[in-house]
Structure formats: structure tokens, C-alpha cells
mmCIF file of C-alpha atoms and ligand atoms in Angstrom:
data_model
loop_
_atom_site.group_PDB
_atom_site.id
_atom_site.type_symbol
_atom_site.label_atom_id
_atom_site.label_comp_id
_atom_site.label_asym_id
_atom_site.label_seq_id
_atom_site.Cartn_x
_atom_site.Cartn_y
_atom_site.Cartn_z
ATOM 1 C CA MET J 1 -24.761 6.024 21.531
ATOM 2 C CA ASN J 2 -23.900 6.073 17.825
ATOM 3 C CA LYS J 3 -23.267 2.452 16.769
ATOM 4 C CA ALA J 4 -20.065 3.144 14.842
ATOM 5 C CA LEU J 5 -18.704 5.053 17.835
ATOM 6 C CA LYS J 6 -19.582 2.182 20.136
ATOM 7 C CA ASN J 7 -17.777 -0.290 17.882
ATOM 8 C CA ILE J 8 -14.671 1.819 17.702
ATOM 9 C CA ILE J 9 -14.526 2.469 21.429
ATOM 10 C CA SER J 10 -14.777 -1.263 22.022
ATOM 11 C CA GLY J 11 -11.784 -1.879 19.742
ATOM 12 C CA LYS J 12 -13.674 -3.103 16.667
ATOM 13 C CA ILE J 13 -11.969 -0.895 14.120
ATOM 14 C CA THR J 14 -13.287 -0.754 10.573
ATOM 15 C CA LYS J 15 -12.921 1.760 7.803
ATOM 16 C CA GLU J 16 -16.690 1.909 7.328
ATOM 17 C CA ASP J 17 -17.246 2.987 10.924
ATOM 18 C CA ILE J 18 -14.460 5.549 10.760
ATOM 19 C CA LEU J 19 -16.005 6.995 7.618
ATOM 20 C CA SER J 20 -19.436 7.192 9.185
ATOM 21 C CA LEU J 21 -17.979 9.225 12.090
ATOM 22 C CA LEU J 22 -16.102 11.570 9.760
ATOM 23 C CA ILE J 23 -19.311 12.519 7.965
ATOM 24 C CA LEU J 24 -21.328 13.270 11.112
ATOM 25 C CA ASP J 25 -22.860 16.747 11.151
ATOM 26 C CA ASP J 26 -22.951 16.802 14.914
ATOM 27 C CA ALA J 27 -19.942 14.984 16.331
ATOM 28 C CA PHE J 28 -20.387 16.097 19.950
ATOM 29 C CA GLU J 29 -20.484 12.483 21.168
ATOM 30 C CA VAL J 30 -17.261 11.683 19.359
ATOM 31 C CA TYR J 31 -15.448 14.687 20.881
ATOM 32 C CA LYS J 32 -16.713 13.770 24.331
ATOM 33 C CA ALA J 33 -15.547 10.168 23.981
ATOM 34 C CA ALA J 34 -12.145 11.304 22.711
ATOM 35 C CA ASP J 35 -11.776 13.697 25.627
ATOM 36 C CA LYS J 36 -12.548 10.947 28.114
ATOM 37 C CA ILE J 37 -10.074 8.525 26.542
ATOM 38 C CA ARG J 38 -7.423 11.241 26.385
ATOM 39 C CA ARG J 39 -7.834 11.864 30.115
ATOM 40 C CA GLU J 40 -7.696 8.149 30.948
ATOM 41 C CA TYR J 41 -4.648 7.337 28.841
ATOM 42 C CA VAL J 42 -2.455 10.446 28.734
ATOM 43 C CA GLY J 43 -3.903 12.549 31.546
ATOM 44 C CA ASP J 44 -4.467 16.266 31.897
ATOM 45 C CA GLU J 45 -0.864 17.244 31.296
ATOM 46 C CA VAL J 46 -0.126 18.861 27.954
ATOM 47 C CA GLN J 47 3.179 17.892 26.374
ATOM 48 C CA VAL J 48 4.966 21.035 25.260
ATOM 49 C CA ARG J 49 7.587 20.631 22.561
ATOM 50 C CA GLU J 50 9.569 23.637 21.460
ATOM 51 C CA ILE J 51 10.421 23.741 17.779
ATOM 52 C CA ILE J 52 13.277 25.489 15.956
ATOM 53 C CA GLU J 53 13.051 25.860 12.198
ATOM 54 C CA ILE J 54 16.738 25.707 11.370
ATOM 55 C CA SER J 55 16.707 26.123 7.568
ATOM 56 C CA ASN J 56 14.178 26.804 4.834
ATOM 57 C CA TYR J 57 16.306 25.453 1.980
ATOM 58 C CA CYS J 58 14.557 22.480 0.408
ATOM 59 C CA LYS J 59 15.402 20.286 -2.560
ATOM 60 C CA GLN J 60 11.871 18.881 -2.858
ATOM 61 C CA LYS J 61 9.073 20.248 -5.010
ATOM 62 C CA CYS J 62 5.917 19.540 -2.989
ATOM 63 C CA LEU J 63 3.039 21.403 -4.608
ATOM 64 C CA TYR J 64 1.417 22.407 -1.304
ATOM 65 C CA CYS J 65 4.478 23.772 0.460
ATOM 66 C CA GLY J 66 5.833 27.321 0.365
ATOM 67 C CA LEU J 67 9.386 26.022 0.908
ATOM 68 C CA GLN J 68 9.329 24.065 -2.399
ATOM 69 C CA SER J 69 12.584 24.562 -4.333
ATOM 70 C CA GLN J 70 10.779 26.142 -7.309
ATOM 71 C CA ASN J 71 9.552 29.047 -5.137
ATOM 72 C CA LYS J 72 12.051 31.694 -6.184
ATOM 73 C CA LYS J 73 10.251 34.467 -4.287
ATOM 74 C CA LEU J 74 11.201 33.053 -0.914
ATOM 75 C CA LYS J 75 14.319 34.402 0.750
ATOM 76 C CA ARG J 76 16.309 31.458 2.061
ATOM 77 C CA TYR J 77 18.111 31.196 5.397
ATOM 78 C CA ARG J 78 20.087 28.612 7.264
ATOM 79 C CA MET J 79 21.104 28.838 10.913
ATOM 80 C CA THR J 80 24.647 27.824 11.755
ATOM 81 C CA PRO J 81 25.143 24.702 13.914
ATOM 82 C CA ASP J 82 26.395 26.904 16.772
ATOM 83 C CA GLU J 83 23.355 29.132 16.443
ATOM 84 C CA VAL J 84 21.079 26.087 16.764
ATOM 85 C CA VAL J 85 22.837 24.813 19.889
ATOM 86 C CA ASP J 86 22.924 28.329 21.377
ATOM 87 C CA ARG J 87 19.205 28.768 20.746
ATOM 88 C CA VAL J 88 18.462 25.582 22.671
ATOM 89 C CA ARG J 89 20.682 26.766 25.540
ATOM 90 C CA TRP J 90 18.895 30.124 25.454
ATOM 91 C CA SER J 91 15.572 28.298 25.785
ATOM 92 C CA ILE J 92 16.433 26.422 28.996
ATOM 93 C CA PRO J 93 14.664 28.965 31.279
ATOM 94 C CA LEU J 94 11.433 28.323 29.366
ATOM 95 C CA GLY J 95 11.468 24.977 31.134
ATOM 96 C CA TYR J 96 10.389 22.807 28.205
ATOM 97 C CA LYS J 97 12.148 19.453 28.262
ATOM 98 C CA THR J 98 11.982 18.569 24.617
ATOM 99 C CA VAL J 99 13.068 20.230 21.398
ATOM 100 C CA VAL J 100 12.176 19.578 17.770
ATOM 101 C CA LEU J 101 14.602 20.649 15.036
ATOM 102 C CA GLN J 102 12.940 21.017 11.658
ATOM 103 C CA SER J 103 14.369 21.905 8.263
ATOM 104 C CA GLY J 104 13.481 21.693 4.603
ATOM 105 C CA GLU J 105 15.295 18.808 2.880
ATOM 106 C CA ASP J 106 18.624 20.599 2.897
ATOM 107 C CA ASP J 107 21.832 18.663 2.141
ATOM 108 C CA TYR J 108 23.916 21.139 4.100
ATOM 109 C CA TRP J 109 23.002 19.148 7.214
ATOM 110 C CA THR J 110 25.421 16.247 6.869
ATOM 111 C CA ASP J 111 25.223 13.327 9.292
ATOM 112 C CA GLU J 112 28.308 14.620 11.028
ATOM 113 C CA ILE J 113 26.892 18.107 11.607
ATOM 114 C CA VAL J 114 23.495 16.802 12.746
ATOM 115 C CA CYS J 115 24.961 14.236 15.138
ATOM 116 C CA ASP J 116 27.260 16.824 16.658
ATOM 117 C CA ILE J 117 24.273 19.145 17.293
ATOM 118 C CA VAL J 118 22.190 16.305 18.753
ATOM 119 C CA LYS J 119 24.962 15.276 21.155
ATOM 120 C CA LYS J 120 25.395 18.844 22.369
ATOM 121 C CA ILE J 121 21.651 19.231 22.948
ATOM 122 C CA LYS J 122 21.434 15.905 24.777
ATOM 123 C CA GLU J 123 24.103 17.193 27.156
ATOM 124 C CA MET J 124 21.640 19.938 28.077
ATOM 125 C CA ASP J 125 19.137 17.240 29.091
ATOM 126 C CA PHE J 126 16.500 17.600 26.368
ATOM 127 C CA ALA J 127 14.629 14.908 24.491
ATOM 128 C CA VAL J 128 15.436 15.492 20.806
ATOM 129 C CA THR J 129 13.108 15.174 17.846
ATOM 130 C CA LEU J 130 14.364 15.677 14.298
ATOM 131 C CA SER J 131 12.291 16.508 11.233
ATOM 132 C CA PHE J 132 14.611 16.643 8.217
ATOM 133 C CA GLY J 133 12.691 14.530 5.712
ATOM 134 C CA GLU J 134 13.568 11.294 3.968
ATOM 135 C CA LYS J 135 17.034 9.894 4.715
ATOM 136 C CA SER J 136 18.741 6.517 4.363
ATOM 137 C CA TYR J 137 18.581 3.796 7.027
ATOM 138 C CA ASP J 138 22.232 4.457 7.697
ATOM 139 C CA THR J 139 21.663 8.137 8.360
ATOM 140 C CA TYR J 140 18.746 7.459 10.700
ATOM 141 C CA LYS J 141 20.969 4.965 12.513
ATOM 142 C CA LYS J 142 23.613 7.639 13.017
ATOM 143 C CA TYR J 143 20.949 10.032 14.286
ATOM 144 C CA ARG J 144 19.831 7.410 16.764
ATOM 145 C CA ASP J 145 23.337 6.608 17.950
ATOM 146 C CA ALA J 146 23.871 10.315 18.593
ATOM 147 C CA GLY J 147 20.858 10.266 20.924
ATOM 148 C CA THR J 148 17.864 11.228 18.764
ATOM 149 C CA ASP J 149 14.680 10.174 20.526
ATOM 150 C CA ARG J 150 11.997 10.928 17.941
ATOM 151 C CA TYR J 151 11.487 11.771 14.284
ATOM 152 C CA LEU J 152 8.644 13.561 12.528
ATOM 153 C CA LEU J 153 7.889 12.432 8.994
ATOM 154 C CA LYS J 154 4.234 12.758 8.084
ATOM 155 C CA HIS J 155 2.879 10.433 5.419
ATOM 156 C CA GLU J 156 0.723 13.428 4.270
ATOM 157 C CA THR J 157 -1.866 11.317 2.389
ATOM 158 C CA CYS J 158 -2.152 7.581 1.727
ATOM 159 C CA ASP J 159 -3.747 8.215 -1.673
ATOM 160 C CA LYS J 160 -0.789 7.041 -3.772
ATOM 161 C CA GLU J 161 -1.829 8.836 -6.954
ATOM 162 C CA LEU J 162 -2.421 12.084 -5.098
ATOM 163 C CA TYR J 163 0.900 11.662 -3.314
ATOM 164 C CA LYS J 164 2.736 11.245 -6.620
ATOM 165 C CA TYR J 165 1.035 14.326 -8.025
ATOM 166 C CA LEU J 166 1.639 16.527 -4.985
ATOM 167 C CA ASP J 167 5.172 15.339 -4.230
ATOM 168 C CA PRO J 168 6.907 15.044 -7.606
ATOM 169 C CA GLY J 169 9.808 12.617 -7.557
ATOM 170 C CA MET J 170 8.716 11.130 -4.234
ATOM 171 C CA SER J 171 6.555 8.122 -3.391
ATOM 172 C CA PHE J 172 4.202 7.041 -0.667
ATOM 173 C CA GLU J 173 5.965 3.664 -0.527
ATOM 174 C CA ASN J 174 9.337 5.202 0.231
ATOM 175 C CA ARG J 175 7.779 7.437 2.853
ATOM 176 C CA ILE J 176 6.384 4.443 4.700
ATOM 177 C CA GLN J 177 9.687 2.584 4.317
ATOM 178 C CA CYS J 178 11.470 5.507 6.003
ATOM 179 C CA GLN J 179 8.981 5.382 8.878
ATOM 180 C CA LYS J 180 9.484 1.618 9.226
ATOM 181 C CA ASN J 181 13.256 2.094 9.286
ATOM 182 C CA LEU J 182 12.927 4.685 12.032
ATOM 183 C CA LYS J 183 10.686 2.411 14.050
ATOM 184 C CA ASP J 184 13.093 -0.475 13.550
ATOM 185 C CA LEU J 185 15.874 1.627 14.995
ATOM 186 C CA GLY J 186 13.855 2.342 18.121
ATOM 187 C CA ILE J 187 13.180 5.976 17.271
ATOM 188 C CA GLN J 188 9.639 7.116 18.119
ATOM 189 C CA VAL J 189 7.851 8.044 14.920
ATOM 190 C CA GLY J 190 5.524 10.946 14.295
ATOM 191 C CA SER J 191 3.340 10.754 11.223
ATOM 192 C CA GLY J 192 0.346 12.760 10.118
ATOM 193 C CA ILE J 193 -1.692 14.070 7.257
ATOM 194 C CA MET J 194 -3.088 17.227 5.778
ATOM 195 C CA ILE J 195 -6.842 17.475 5.370
ATOM 196 C CA GLY J 196 -8.401 19.324 2.459
ATOM 197 C CA LEU J 197 -5.747 18.684 -0.176
ATOM 198 C CA PRO J 198 -7.217 19.254 -3.636
ATOM 199 C CA GLY J 199 -8.456 15.900 -4.953
ATOM 200 C CA GLN J 200 -8.380 14.190 -1.538
ATOM 201 C CA THR J 201 -11.460 12.116 -0.675
ATOM 202 C CA LEU J 202 -13.092 11.367 2.671
ATOM 203 C CA ASP J 203 -12.636 7.719 1.838
ATOM 204 C CA SER J 204 -8.860 8.174 1.693
ATOM 205 C CA ILE J 205 -8.896 10.034 5.033
ATOM 206 C CA ALA J 206 -10.596 6.997 6.571
ATOM 207 C CA ASP J 207 -7.775 4.921 5.030
ATOM 208 C CA ASP J 208 -5.243 7.313 6.585
ATOM 209 C CA ILE J 209 -6.754 6.672 10.015
ATOM 210 C CA MET J 210 -6.670 2.911 9.384
ATOM 211 C CA LEU J 211 -2.993 3.332 8.526
ATOM 212 C CA PHE J 212 -2.389 5.223 11.804
ATOM 213 C CA TYR J 213 -3.841 2.197 13.544
ATOM 214 C CA GLU J 214 -1.820 -0.382 11.596
ATOM 215 C CA MET J 215 1.468 1.506 11.910
ATOM 216 C CA ASP J 216 0.811 2.358 15.559
ATOM 217 C CA TYR J 217 2.631 5.685 15.346
ATOM 218 C CA ASP J 218 3.784 7.396 18.531
ATOM 219 C CA MET J 219 2.663 10.847 17.394
ATOM 220 C CA ILE J 220 0.199 11.959 14.751
ATOM 221 C CA GLY J 221 -0.215 15.528 13.516
ATOM 222 C CA ILE J 222 -3.430 16.179 11.634
ATOM 223 C CA SER J 223 -3.516 19.607 9.975
ATOM 224 C CA PRO J 224 -5.823 21.444 7.665
ATOM 225 C CA PHE J 225 -4.184 22.154 4.326
ATOM 226 C CA ILE J 226 -3.667 25.917 3.958
ATOM 227 C CA PRO J 227 -2.976 27.128 0.407
ATOM 228 C CA HIS J 228 0.193 29.127 -0.167
ATOM 229 C CA GLN J 229 -0.138 31.848 -2.803
ATOM 230 C CA ASP J 230 3.255 31.118 -4.401
ATOM 231 C CA THR J 231 2.587 27.450 -5.108
ATOM 232 C CA GLU J 232 0.885 25.575 -7.942
ATOM 233 C CA ILE J 233 -2.196 24.868 -5.810
ATOM 234 C CA GLY J 234 -2.342 28.278 -4.163
ATOM 235 C CA ASN J 235 -5.876 28.959 -5.399
ATOM 236 C CA SER J 236 -7.416 25.968 -3.614
ATOM 237 C CA HIS J 237 -9.519 26.155 -0.455
ATOM 238 C CA SER J 238 -8.264 25.574 3.075
ATOM 239 C CA GLY J 239 -9.138 22.309 4.797
ATOM 240 C CA ASP J 240 -12.335 22.025 6.837
ATOM 241 C CA VAL J 241 -11.463 22.564 10.516
ATOM 242 C CA ASP J 242 -14.432 20.527 11.741
ATOM 243 C CA LEU J 243 -13.260 17.574 9.705
ATOM 244 C CA VAL J 244 -9.779 17.976 11.189
ATOM 245 C CA ARG J 245 -11.285 17.982 14.664
ATOM 246 C CA LYS J 246 -13.295 14.842 13.925
ATOM 247 C CA ALA J 247 -10.222 13.086 12.518
ATOM 248 C CA VAL J 248 -8.210 13.977 15.641
ATOM 249 C CA ALA J 249 -10.984 12.746 17.943
ATOM 250 C CA VAL J 250 -11.408 9.448 16.069
ATOM 251 C CA THR J 251 -7.643 8.940 16.081
ATOM 252 C CA ARG J 252 -7.558 9.445 19.862
ATOM 253 C CA ILE J 253 -10.346 6.931 20.364
ATOM 254 C CA ILE J 254 -8.532 4.337 18.260
ATOM 255 C CA LEU J 255 -4.906 4.847 19.308
ATOM 256 C CA LYS J 256 -5.627 5.761 22.954
ATOM 257 C CA ASP J 257 -2.148 6.644 24.300
ATOM 258 C CA VAL J 258 -0.771 8.315 21.170
ATOM 259 C CA HIS J 259 0.496 11.917 21.237
ATOM 260 C CA LEU J 260 -1.746 14.260 19.244
ATOM 261 C CA PRO J 261 -0.684 17.865 18.759
ATOM 262 C CA VAL J 262 -2.856 20.893 18.302
ATOM 263 C CA THR J 263 -1.246 21.541 14.929
ATOM 264 C CA THR J 264 -0.043 25.061 14.186
ATOM 265 C CA ALA J 265 -1.992 25.004 10.932
ATOM 266 C CA PHE J 266 -5.189 24.366 12.911
ATOM 267 C CA SER J 267 -4.451 27.277 15.258
ATOM 268 C CA THR J 268 -3.730 29.431 12.215
ATOM 269 C CA LEU J 269 -7.307 29.005 11.040
ATOM 270 C CA ASN J 270 -8.840 29.081 14.471
ATOM 271 C CA GLU J 271 -6.387 30.743 16.902
ATOM 272 C CA ARG J 272 -7.121 30.630 20.644
ATOM 273 C CA GLU J 273 -10.601 29.168 20.413
ATOM 274 C CA GLY J 274 -9.245 26.452 18.126
ATOM 275 C CA LYS J 275 -6.580 25.367 20.590
ATOM 276 C CA LEU J 276 -9.171 25.004 23.346
ATOM 277 C CA LEU J 277 -11.475 22.996 21.082
ATOM 278 C CA MET J 278 -8.700 20.646 20.041
ATOM 279 C CA LEU J 279 -7.493 20.153 23.606
ATOM 280 C CA ALA J 280 -11.075 19.177 24.468
ATOM 281 C CA SER J 281 -11.403 16.696 21.588
ATOM 282 C CA GLY J 282 -8.382 14.471 22.014
ATOM 283 C CA ALA J 283 -5.254 16.589 21.566
ATOM 284 C CA ASN J 284 -2.524 16.611 24.233
ATOM 285 C CA VAL J 285 0.502 18.306 22.646
ATOM 286 C CA ILE J 286 1.384 21.923 21.827
ATOM 287 C CA MET J 287 4.495 22.917 19.913
ATOM 288 C CA PRO J 288 5.645 26.480 20.638
ATOM 289 C CA ASN J 289 7.862 28.006 17.995
ATOM 290 C CA ILE J 290 11.185 29.194 19.436
ATOM 291 C CA THR J 291 12.878 29.969 16.105
ATOM 292 C CA PRO J 292 14.803 33.278 16.390
ATOM 293 C CA MET J 293 12.439 36.106 15.412
ATOM 294 C CA GLU J 294 14.525 37.226 12.415
ATOM 295 C CA TYR J 295 13.904 33.938 10.558
ATOM 296 C CA ARG J 296 10.199 33.401 11.270
ATOM 297 C CA GLU J 297 8.849 35.228 8.224
ATOM 298 C CA MET J 298 10.957 33.035 5.937
ATOM 299 C CA TYR J 299 9.799 29.652 7.213
ATOM 300 C CA GLU J 300 6.576 30.120 5.343
ATOM 301 C CA ILE J 301 5.239 26.616 4.684
ATOM 302 C CA TYR J 302 1.805 28.286 4.517
ATOM 303 C CA PRO J 303 0.830 31.932 5.135
ATOM 304 C CA ASN J 304 -0.122 33.679 8.407
ATOM 305 C CA LYS J 305 1.278 30.973 10.650
ATOM 306 C CA ASP J 306 -0.198 31.139 14.148
ATOM 307 C CA SER J 307 1.838 33.050 16.770
ATOM 308 C CA LYS J 308 4.732 33.664 14.410
ATOM 309 C CA ASP J 309 5.279 37.188 15.761
ATOM 310 C CA ILE J 310 5.146 36.179 19.408
ATOM 311 C CA GLU J 311 8.384 36.004 21.328
ATOM 312 C CA PRO J 312 8.854 32.643 23.144
ATOM 313 C CA PHE J 313 8.736 33.962 26.724
ATOM 314 C CA VAL J 314 5.598 35.988 25.941
ATOM 315 C CA TYR J 315 4.111 32.920 24.268
ATOM 316 C CA LYS J 316 4.743 30.878 27.391
ATOM 317 C CA GLU J 317 2.683 33.337 29.476
ATOM 318 C CA LYS J 318 -0.164 33.102 26.975
ATOM 319 C CA LEU J 319 0.102 29.332 26.947
ATOM 320 C CA LEU J 320 -0.091 29.108 30.739
ATOM 321 C CA ALA J 321 -3.227 31.269 30.745
ATOM 322 C CA LEU J 322 -4.788 29.167 27.991
ATOM 323 C CA LEU J 323 -4.060 25.889 29.756
ATOM 324 C CA LYS J 324 -5.465 27.281 32.989
ATOM 325 C CA ASP J 325 -8.727 28.052 31.170
ATOM 326 C CA ALA J 326 -8.703 24.546 29.731
ATOM 327 C CA GLY J 327 -8.130 22.999 33.176
ATOM 328 C CA ARG J 328 -4.856 21.499 32.026
ATOM 329 C CA SER J 329 -1.223 21.749 33.118
ATOM 330 C CA ILE J 330 2.182 21.640 31.413
ATOM 331 C CA SER J 331 4.028 18.358 31.559
ATOM 332 C CA THR J 332 7.517 18.479 32.999
ATOM 333 C CA SER J 333 8.527 15.110 31.532
ATOM 334 C CA TYR J 334 10.419 14.345 28.328
ATOM 335 C CA GLY J 335 7.133 13.468 26.675
ATOM 336 C CA HIS J 336 7.898 9.947 25.489
ATOM 337 C CA ARG J 337 4.937 7.837 24.541
ATOM 338 C CA ILE J 338 3.921 5.562 27.375
ATOM 339 C CA LYS J 339 2.299 2.518 25.839
ATOM 340 C CA HIS J 340 -0.618 0.920 27.582
HETATM 341 N N1 5AD W 401 -0.745 23.579 4.713
HETATM 342 C C1 5AD W 401 -0.675 22.867 5.859
HETATM 343 N N2 5AD W 401 0.365 22.104 6.191
HETATM 344 C C2 5AD W 401 1.406 22.053 5.348
HETATM 345 N N3 5AD W 401 2.567 21.375 5.378
HETATM 346 C C3 5AD W 401 3.270 21.666 4.283
HETATM 347 N N4 5AD W 401 2.593 22.521 3.503
HETATM 348 C C4 5AD W 401 1.417 22.780 4.136
HETATM 349 C C5 5AD W 401 0.279 23.569 3.831
HETATM 350 N N5 5AD W 401 0.225 24.289 2.720
HETATM 351 C C6 5AD W 401 2.917 20.456 6.465
HETATM 352 C C7 5AD W 401 3.240 19.058 5.949
HETATM 353 C C8 5AD W 401 4.649 18.837 6.398
HETATM 354 C C9 5AD W 401 4.801 19.798 7.548
HETATM 355 C C10 5AD W 401 6.192 20.187 7.870
HETATM 356 O O1 5AD W 401 4.055 20.914 7.133
HETATM 357 O O2 5AD W 401 2.360 18.142 6.554
HETATM 358 O O3 5AD W 401 4.883 17.509 6.807
#
């Protein structure tokens, strides 16, 4: 077996070994090891988390994202709080036990409004994940007290200079502080990165994986960067899907019981085949989009998002068929991380 792989499996984690796995031309052994560890630690059940994109207003200016405030071409929408709660109620027959609410950084969603929505959803017996960006400790505390179980806030890249360039007015340090605050409050934290950002190095991706290990995140989404035509870096190339797959596999081997989604961006570049590959190389989470159809086109973080025209009940049928082919089943639990 590859020596670096052996080291990492045995718990000797170094950046050098991670890097040497990321540059492998043939990573079959790494995928196989990740698949085995995935089965041992999180089993054959796939965690299914429905996601509702509740608003595409955003005050941030991230150069990679189609929702950036400077994108004047994008038509903006915002669901009403009642619409959000009603959509979750509507989704009950789908049978998923956990819902993610995501929005651009939109100040319409005051603590009071968010907490009221969370409480109403908790009454319907769902685990709740929020993904609303950087907020104060106090706000996260209110979210938690209302019943929020998890929060998604990817660190995107640990290259501080690149971060400053791509996220004007924001900082890597503050991002990590937000994640630490969430963790402190007992909220499960989802982080993640994009792969293939212009100027990003392999070396920094190895650092990202070291950071996953140090921060011991509960969920980690690793996506290829997909350029959006109406952004400053819209002429760049998409991220390398094989590198994404290697990064997911290495992350599984290192963090063992972590939740790793088949990211929508990965499926966008690779559709059905891609989902099967990821599920066989360490991934154990799929996030079906249940945003009302009339808003889908407008939540354009990047173009041609996978399955964006597929109605949720139709998607569920497709998902069941896919999981059957992969020899996997749908989890009926709330999908909390179970630490080993
Ligand atoms: N390509 C891929 N992923 C993107 N995100 C934002 N813009 C892009 C893009 N162009 C991801 C970020 C963010 C999440 C909501 O979407 O990682 O955290």
C-alpha cells in the first residue's frame, strides 16, 4: 500500500502525506480505503437533507458567487416567513427528517424572524440547519436557543491572501471565529472549501484538510469551483473533479465519522455518474433542493445547478433508484454526527 496512505489510515496525519495523496494520478487505493472507512464509521445509510433557498439577496461581494451584491443582472427574491414554514410542512410526505435553510447574507432575516421560523419547524419534528453567513455570537446563541441543531459556514479557502481577494471586506480569521462560536454554543458546524479557485494552490488545499482535522468539523462540503459568467472571475476554469474526489476521500480517511455531502456543484459537473462515484469514495450525504420551483432560477450561485428543474417528489424517485444502484439506503434519522 502507498506509504502516505498507510500513515494516514493509522492516524499519523501530516500535510506532506496529504499532499502526496492529492497529487496521485491513480488514486484507486485511496477511494477504496475511504469507502471502507465510510462503511465502518457511518454505515451504508445516506443522510438526506432537504434544502430551501429562502432568499438570494446578499450584502457581500464574493468574487466567485453569482449572488454577490454587485450582480445587477440577477432578479432578487425573498420568501416570506410563512412561505418558508409552509414549504417545510408541504415537504413532510417526502419523509426527510432534516431541513437546511439557506440565504444570501440578507438583513431582512432578523433574529426574531429566524427564531420564530426555527421554532415552528422544530414543532414539525425536523432537525434544523441554518446557513445565513457570518453573524454575532449573540445571534448564534439566539438561533441555538430557538432549537437550531446545525449551521453551515464554509471556510472556502484557508489561503488568507486569496480569501481577502475573493471576499472583499471579509476575513478568514473572522470566518473561523464564527465557526468557533457556533461550536462553543453546541451547534454542529459544517465547513468546506471550493477547489479550483483562481490562484489556489495544492499546498493550500492540503492545509485546508489539516484545518478540517484540527477543527474537527461535523460536516464538510468540498465542491469544485464553477465560474459564473456575471462575476469578476467568470472566465476562469472549473475545478478539477478528480481532485475534489481525492480531497473528499482523504478527508473521510482522516475524520472517519464526519458527514460528507455529494456537493451539488460536483453533481453539476458530473451528474448521475458523479454522485455514484462520490458515494463510493467517502461521501454519505445528499442534499435535495426543495425550494419552490418559481425561485430556483434565481438562486444562481453558479450556472446550470444540478437537478434545479426537478420537482422534489420526482427527485425522490430518482434518488431512490440511484441509491439502490449504489447498494445504499436512505437514513430515517435526524442525521446528527455520531462521534466515535
Ligand atoms: N462555484 C462553486 N461553489 C460556489 N459557492 C459559491 N460560489 C460558488 C461557485 N462559483 C459555494 C460556497 C458557499 C456555498 C453556499 O456555495 O462554498 O459557501
